[in-house]
């Protein structure tokens, strides 16, 4: 999957989604800066910036000369952050939109059946 003209936030989202889906398990190596730059079709500096942000969040770490790895505990960290955003931002916006569009609670329940 290639992303055209993306910023570092898309790379961060790609790695975080990969952590949640198991594509990037804890302790496993992630693509090199060069490989990620080719995959995402961005400059290597963009990947370096994204990897620096992920390192600051302690989701990845580097082994000098070897590569970047997913940090133990990254799954729980990403999951907690995504749940927080879901509860505090996504759901309230969803409810506002439903009210604005005149969607009834019964229609919502039907839509949300998993």
Coordinates of C-alpha atoms in Angstrom, one line a residue:
X1 CA 0.0 0.0 0.0
X2 CA 1.6 3.3 -1.1
X3 CA 0.6 6.7 0.2
X4 CA 1.2 9.7 -2.1
X5 CA 2.3 13.1 -0.7
X6 CA 1.8 12.2 2.9
X7 CA 3.2 14.0 5.9
X8 CA 4.9 12.4 8.9
X9 CA 1.5 12.0 10.7
X10 CA 0.4 9.4 8.1
X11 CA 3.5 7.4 8.9
X12 CA 2.8 7.6 12.6
X13 CA -0.8 6.5 12.0
X14 CA 0.4 3.6 9.7
X15 CA 2.8 2.3 12.4
X16 CA 0.2 2.7 15.2
X17 CA -2.4 0.9 13.1
X18 CA 0.2 -1.8 12.5
X19 CA 0.8 -2.2 16.2
X20 CA -2.9 -2.6 16.8
X21 CA -3.5 -5.1 14.0
X22 CA -0.4 -7.2 14.7
X23 CA 1.4 -6.2 11.5
X24 CA 4.1 -4.7 13.7
X25 CA 4.3 -6.8 16.9
X26 CA 6.2 -5.7 20.0
X27 CA 9.9 -6.5 19.8
X28 CA 9.8 -6.8 16.0
X29 CA 11.7 -4.7 13.5
X30 CA 9.8 -2.1 11.4
X31 CA 10.8 -0.9 8.0
X32 CA 14.1 1.0 7.7
X33 CA 13.9 4.7 7.0
X34 CA 14.8 4.1 3.4
X35 CA 12.2 1.3 2.9
X36 CA 9.5 3.3 4.6
X37 CA 10.3 6.4 2.4
X38 CA 9.9 4.2 -0.7
X39 CA 6.7 2.6 0.6
X40 CA 5.1 6.0 1.5
X41 CA 6.7 7.9 -1.4
X42 CA 8.2 10.6 0.8
X43 CA 11.6 12.0 1.6
X44 CA 13.7 10.0 4.1
X45 CA 13.7 13.1 6.4
X46 CA 9.9 12.8 6.7
X47 CA 10.3 9.2 7.9
X48 CA 13.1 10.3 10.3
X49 CA 10.7 12.9 11.8
X50 CA 7.9 10.4 12.2
X51 CA 10.3 7.9 13.8
X52 CA 11.6 10.5 16.2
X53 CA 8.0 11.3 17.2
X54 CA 7.3 7.6 17.7
X55 CA 10.5 7.3 19.8
X56 CA 9.4 10.2 22.0
X57 CA 6.1 8.5 22.6
X58 CA 8.2 5.3 23.5
X59 CA 6.4 3.3 20.8
X60 CA 9.6 2.4 19.0
X61 CA 13.3 2.3 19.8
X62 CA 16.4 2.0 17.8
X63 CA 19.3 -0.4 18.0
X64 CA 22.2 1.5 16.5
X65 CA 23.3 0.0 13.3
X66 CA 20.5 -2.6 13.3
X67 CA 17.2 -0.7 12.9
X68 CA 14.0 0.4 14.6
X69 CA 11.9 -1.9 16.8
X70 CA 8.5 -1.8 18.4
X71 CA 8.9 -1.2 22.1
X72 CA 7.4 -3.6 24.6
X73 CA 4.1 -2.1 25.9
X74 CA 3.5 -0.3 22.6
X75 CA 0.3 -2.2 22.0
X76 CA -1.3 -1.2 25.3
X77 CA -0.1 2.4 24.9
X78 CA -1.6 2.8 21.4
X79 CA -4.8 1.0 22.4
X80 CA -5.3 3.3 25.5
X81 CA -4.6 6.4 23.4
X82 CA -7.0 5.4 20.6
X83 CA -9.7 4.5 23.1
X84 CA -9.4 7.9 24.8
X85 CA -9.7 9.7 21.4
X86 CA -12.7 7.5 20.5
X87 CA -14.5 8.3 23.8
X88 CA -13.6 11.9 24.0
X89 CA -13.7 13.0 20.3
X90 CA -15.2 10.4 18.0
X91 CA -18.3 9.5 19.9
X92 CA -19.4 13.0 20.8
X93 CA -19.0 14.1 17.2
X94 CA -20.9 11.1 16.1
X95 CA -23.8 11.9 18.5
X96 CA -23.8 15.6 17.3
X97 CA -23.9 14.5 13.7
X98 CA -26.7 12.0 14.4
X99 CA -28.8 14.7 16.1
X100 CA -28.2 17.1 13.2
X101 CA -29.2 14.5 10.6
X102 CA -32.3 13.5 12.6
X103 CA -31.2 9.9 13.0
X104 CA -33.3 8.3 15.8
X105 CA -31.8 6.2 18.6
X106 CA -33.4 3.1 17.1
X107 CA -31.7 3.8 13.8
X108 CA -28.4 4.3 15.6
X109 CA -28.8 1.0 17.5
X110 CA -29.5 -0.8 14.2
X111 CA -26.5 0.8 12.5
X112 CA -24.2 -0.1 15.4
X113 CA -25.1 -3.8 15.6
X114 CA -21.8 -5.5 15.4

